CSV table of C-alpha atoms in Angstrom, one decimal:
chain,number,residue,atom,x,y,z
A,1,MET,CA,-15.9,8.6,5.4
A,2,SER,CA,-13.7,9.5,8.5
A,3,PHE,CA,-11.7,12.4,9.9
A,4,ILE,CA,-10.1,11.8,13.1
A,5,LYS,CA,-7.7,13.4,15.2
A,6,ILE,CA,-4.8,11.2,16.2
A,7,CYS,CA,-2.3,12.1,19.1
A,8,PHE,CA,0.7,10.1,19.5
A,9,LYS,CA,3.0,9.5,22.9
A,10,ASP,CA,5.2,12.5,21.4
A,11,ARG,CA,2.3,14.7,21.0
A,12,GLU,CA,2.6,14.5,17.2
A,13,ILE,CA,-0.9,14.6,15.9
A,14,VAL,CA,-2.1,13.2,12.5
A,15,CYS,CA,-5.2,13.9,10.8
A,16,LEU,CA,-6.5,10.5,9.8
A,17,LYS,CA,-8.7,11.0,6.8
A,18,GLU,CA,-10.1,7.6,5.6
A,19,ILE,CA,-12.7,6.5,2.9
A,20,ILE,CA,-14.3,4.3,5.4
A,21,THR,CA,-16.3,5.5,8.4
A,22,LEU,CA,-14.7,4.1,11.5
A,23,GLU,CA,-16.5,2.9,14.0
A,24,ARG,CA,-15.7,3.8,18.0
A,25,GLU,CA,-14.2,0.5,18.6
A,26,GLN,CA,-11.7,1.0,15.5
A,27,ILE,CA,-10.9,4.6,16.5
A,28,ASP,CA,-10.2,3.8,20.1
A,29,GLU,CA,-8.3,1.0,18.7
A,30,ILE,CA,-6.0,3.2,16.5
A,31,ARG,CA,-6.0,6.0,19.2
A,32,SER,CA,-4.6,3.5,21.7
A,33,TRP,CA,-1.8,2.3,19.5
A,34,ALA,CA,-0.8,6.1,18.8
A,35,SER,CA,-0.7,6.1,22.6
A,36,ASP,CA,2.0,3.7,23.0
A,37,TYR,CA,4.0,5.1,20.1
A,38,GLU,CA,6.1,8.1,18.9
A,39,LEU,CA,4.9,8.8,15.2
A,40,SER,CA,8.6,8.4,14.0
A,41,ARG,CA,9.0,5.3,15.7
A,42,LEU,CA,5.6,3.8,14.5
A,43,LYS,CA,6.7,4.9,10.8
A,44,GLN,CA,9.9,3.1,11.1
A,45,LYS,CA,8.3,-0.2,11.8
A,46,LYS,CA,8.5,-3.0,9.4
A,47,TYR,CA,4.8,-3.4,9.4
A,48,GLY,CA,1.8,-1.5,10.0
A,49,LEU,CA,-0.6,-2.5,13.0
A,50,THR,CA,-3.7,-4.4,11.8
A,51,LEU,CA,-7.2,-3.5,12.9
A,52,SER,CA,-9.2,-6.3,14.6
A,53,TYR,CA,-11.8,-6.1,12.0
A,54,LEU,CA,-13.5,-4.4,9.3
A,55,THR,CA,-17.3,-4.6,8.6
A,56,ASP,CA,-18.7,-5.9,5.3
A,57,THR,CA,-19.9,-2.5,4.8
A,58,GLN,CA,-16.4,-1.0,5.0
A,59,LYS,CA,-15.0,-3.7,2.8
A,60,THR,CA,-17.7,-2.7,0.2
A,61,VAL,CA,-16.5,0.7,0.4
A,62,VAL,CA,-13.0,0.2,-0.3
A,63,LEU,CA,-13.6,-1.9,-3.2
A,64,SER,CA,-16.6,0.5,-4.9
A,65,THR,CA,-13.9,3.1,-4.2
A,66,LYS,CA,-10.9,1.2,-5.9
A,67,ASN,CA,-13.5,0.5,-8.9
A,68,SER,CA,-15.0,4.1,-9.1
A,69,ILE,CA,-11.2,4.9,-9.7
A,70,MET,CA,-9.7,1.8,-11.9
A,71,ALA,CA,-12.6,0.1,-13.5
A,72,GLY,CA,-12.6,0.1,-17.3
A,73,LYS,CA,-9.3,1.4,-17.6
A,74,THR,CA,-6.2,-0.3,-18.9
A,75,GLY,CA,-3.0,0.0,-16.6
A,76,GLN,CA,-1.2,2.3,-19.4
A,77,GLU,CA,-4.5,4.4,-19.1
A,78,MET,CA,-4.4,4.8,-15.2
A,79,LYS,CA,-0.3,5.3,-15.6
A,80,ASP,CA,-1.1,8.4,-18.1
A,81,GLU,CA,-3.9,9.7,-15.9
A,82,LYS,CA,-1.8,9.3,-12.9
A,83,THR,CA,-4.4,7.8,-10.9
A,84,VAL,CA,-2.1,5.1,-9.6
A,85,LYS,CA,1.2,5.6,-7.8
A,86,ILE,CA,3.4,3.1,-6.7
A,87,SER,CA,5.7,3.2,-3.3
A,88,GLU,CA,9.4,2.3,-2.9
A,89,HIS,CA,8.4,-0.9,-1.1
A,90,PHE,CA,6.4,-2.2,-4.2
A,91,VAL,CA,9.4,-1.5,-6.3
A,92,GLU,CA,11.8,-3.4,-4.1
A,93,ARG,CA,9.1,-6.2,-4.1
A,94,LEU,CA,8.6,-6.5,-7.6
A,95,SER,CA,12.4,-6.2,-8.6
A,96,GLN,CA,12.8,-9.6,-6.9
A,97,ARG,CA,10.6,-11.0,-9.7
A,98,ILE,CA,11.5,-8.6,-12.7
A,99,GLY,CA,12.0,-9.8,-16.4
A,100,SER,CA,13.0,-8.0,-19.2
A,101,ASP,CA,9.8,-5.7,-19.8
A,102,LYS,CA,9.7,-3.9,-16.5
A,103,LYS,CA,6.9,-1.7,-18.1
A,104,ALA,CA,5.1,-4.3,-18.7
A,105,ILE,CA,5.2,-6.1,-15.7
A,106,ILE,CA,4.0,-2.8,-13.7
A,107,ILE,CA,1.1,-2.3,-15.9
A,108,GLN,CA,0.3,-6.0,-15.7
A,109,LEU,CA,0.5,-5.5,-11.7
A,110,ILE,CA,-1.6,-2.5,-11.9
A,111,GLU,CA,-4.5,-4.0,-13.5
A,112,LYS,CA,-4.3,-7.2,-11.4
A,113,VAL,CA,-5.1,-4.5,-8.4
A,114,ARG,CA,-7.8,-3.3,-10.7
A,115,ASP,CA,-9.3,-6.9,-10.9
A,116,THR,CA,-9.1,-7.5,-7.1
A,117,ASN,CA,-12.5,-7.9,-5.4
A,118,ILE,CA,-11.7,-9.1,-1.7
A,119,VAL,CA,-10.5,-7.0,1.3
A,120,ASN,CA,-8.8,-8.9,3.9
A,121,LYS,CA,-7.7,-6.4,6.5
A,122,ALA,CA,-6.9,-2.8,7.3
A,123,GLN,CA,-3.6,-1.4,9.0
A,124,PHE,CA,-2.3,1.9,10.5
A,125,LYS,CA,1.0,3.1,10.2
A,126,GLY,CA,0.7,6.5,10.9
A,127,TYR,CA,0.0,8.1,8.0
A,128,PRO,CA,-3.3,10.2,7.1
A,129,HIS,CA,-4.6,6.7,5.7
A,130,LEU,CA,-4.9,3.2,6.1
A,131,SER,CA,-3.7,0.7,4.1
A,132,TYR,CA,-5.6,-2.3,3.0
A,133,THR,CA,-4.9,-5.9,1.6
A,134,VAL,CA,-6.8,-7.0,-1.4
A,135,THR,CA,-6.9,-10.1,-3.5
A,136,LYS,CA,-8.7,-11.6,-6.4
A,137,ASN,CA,-11.0,-14.5,-5.6
A,138,GLY,CA,-9.7,-17.3,-7.9
A,139,ASP,CA,-6.3,-16.0,-8.8
A,140,PRO,CA,-4.5,-19.1,-9.3
A,141,ASP,CA,-1.3,-17.2,-8.6
A,142,GLU,CA,-2.5,-15.5,-5.5
A,143,TYR,CA,-1.4,-12.2,-5.8
A,144,THR,CA,-2.2,-9.9,-2.7
A,145,PHE,CA,-1.4,-6.3,-2.8
A,146,ALA,CA,-1.3,-3.6,-0.2
A,147,ILE,CA,-3.1,-0.4,-1.4
A,148,ALA,CA,-3.7,2.7,0.2
A,149,PHE,CA,-6.1,5.8,-0.9
A,150,MET,CA,-4.1,9.3,-1.2
A,151,ARG,CA,-6.5,12.1,-0.9
A,152,LEU,CA,-5.7,14.8,-3.2
A,153,SER,CA,-5.9,18.7,-2.7
A,154,SER,CA,-9.3,18.3,-5.3
A,155,GLY,CA,-11.1,15.9,-2.8
A,156,LYS,CA,-10.4,13.1,-5.2
A,157,HIS,CA,-8.4,10.2,-4.5
A,158,ARG,CA,-5.3,8.3,-6.1
A,159,ILE,CA,-4.6,4.6,-5.5
A,160,GLN,CA,-1.2,3.8,-4.4
A,161,ILE,CA,0.2,0.4,-4.5
A,162,ILE,CA,2.5,-0.4,-1.6
A,163,THR,CA,3.5,-4.1,-1.7
A,164,VAL,CA,2.7,-7.4,-3.5
A,165,HIS,CA,3.1,-10.8,-2.3
A,166,LEU,CA,2.7,-14.0,-4.1
A,167,LYS,CA,1.6,-17.7,-3.1
A,168,ASN,CA,5.3,-18.6,-3.3
A,169,ASP,CA,6.9,-15.6,-1.7
A,170,GLU,CA,8.7,-15.8,1.5
A,171,PRO,CA,6.5,-15.4,4.7
A,172,GLU,CA,5.4,-11.9,5.2
A,173,GLU,CA,7.8,-11.8,8.5
A,174,THR,CA,10.7,-12.1,6.5
A,175,GLU,CA,11.3,-8.8,4.7
A,176,TRP,CA,14.5,-8.4,3.2
A,177,ARG,CA,16.3,-5.2,2.5
A,178,VAL,CA,18.5,-4.2,-0.1
A,179,SER,CA,21.5,-4.2,2.0
A,180,GLU,CA,20.9,-8.0,2.3
A,181,TYR,CA,21.2,-8.8,-1.4
A,182,ASN,CA,23.8,-9.4,-3.4
A,183,ASP,CA,25.5,-6.8,-5.6
A,184,GLU,CA,23.5,-8.1,-8.7
A,185,TYR,CA,20.3,-7.7,-6.8
A,186,ALA,CA,21.0,-4.1,-5.9
A,187,LYS,CA,21.9,-3.2,-9.7
A,188,THR,CA,18.6,-4.7,-10.9
A,189,LEU,CA,16.8,-2.6,-8.0
A,190,ALA,CA,18.6,0.4,-9.0
A,191,LYS,CA,17.7,-0.1,-12.6
A,192,LEU,CA,14.3,-0.4,-11.5
A,193,GLU,CA,13.8,2.4,-9.4
A,194,LYS,CA,15.3,4.5,-12.1
A,195,PHE,CA,13.0,3.1,-14.7
A,196,VAL,CA,10.0,4.0,-12.4
A,197,ARG,CA,11.4,7.3,-11.5
A,198,GLU,CA,11.6,8.4,-15.2
A,199,ASN,CA,8.4,7.1,-16.0
A,200,ASP,CA,6.4,8.9,-13.2
A,201,PHE,CA,5.2,5.5,-11.5
A,202,LYS,CA,6.2,6.2,-7.8
A,203,ASP,CA,4.5,8.4,-5.2
A,204,GLU,CA,5.7,9.1,-1.4
A,205,LYS,CA,7.4,6.6,0.4
A,206,GLN,CA,5.6,4.5,2.8
């Protein structure tokens, strides 16, 4: 694990509490970014900043930590235990392909995160944790998830699902916002957000 103080251009300080042990080059890379950004500006960016590499050992730690939280459990069990939370961005992405049974779709995607076995990259966006892009080898739908590990006061971790992409999605650089959709989409999103809120899926905004 890593506990690293990150000082930003505006002298704001974030303590990065990571499940992986960061190498000196990675720490220097993150601190270099921070020296160029005000914290609020970095958090407002559409995308996080991608670390130049992850070692095989670090990728193994990400998967083993995820599995220690999710392995052998159904999506419903994880929802009931509150070991998985969903970000607002995930809700927005999910609403683009939502069906009639919203809860079933959310549960299904939680289980797809559980079954992922590849770590593609890590990103930093000014929060006390990195986000990781994970996929499943051989998945015909090619789901790609961004997840983070939220450290709780107990010292344990909760998984937050930040967003999801599919093989046939728009390119990642095209991130639509609610205001850019029509009224029908906005209503669908509002209903989905209400559903997630009432069923305690959602956590802090990413």
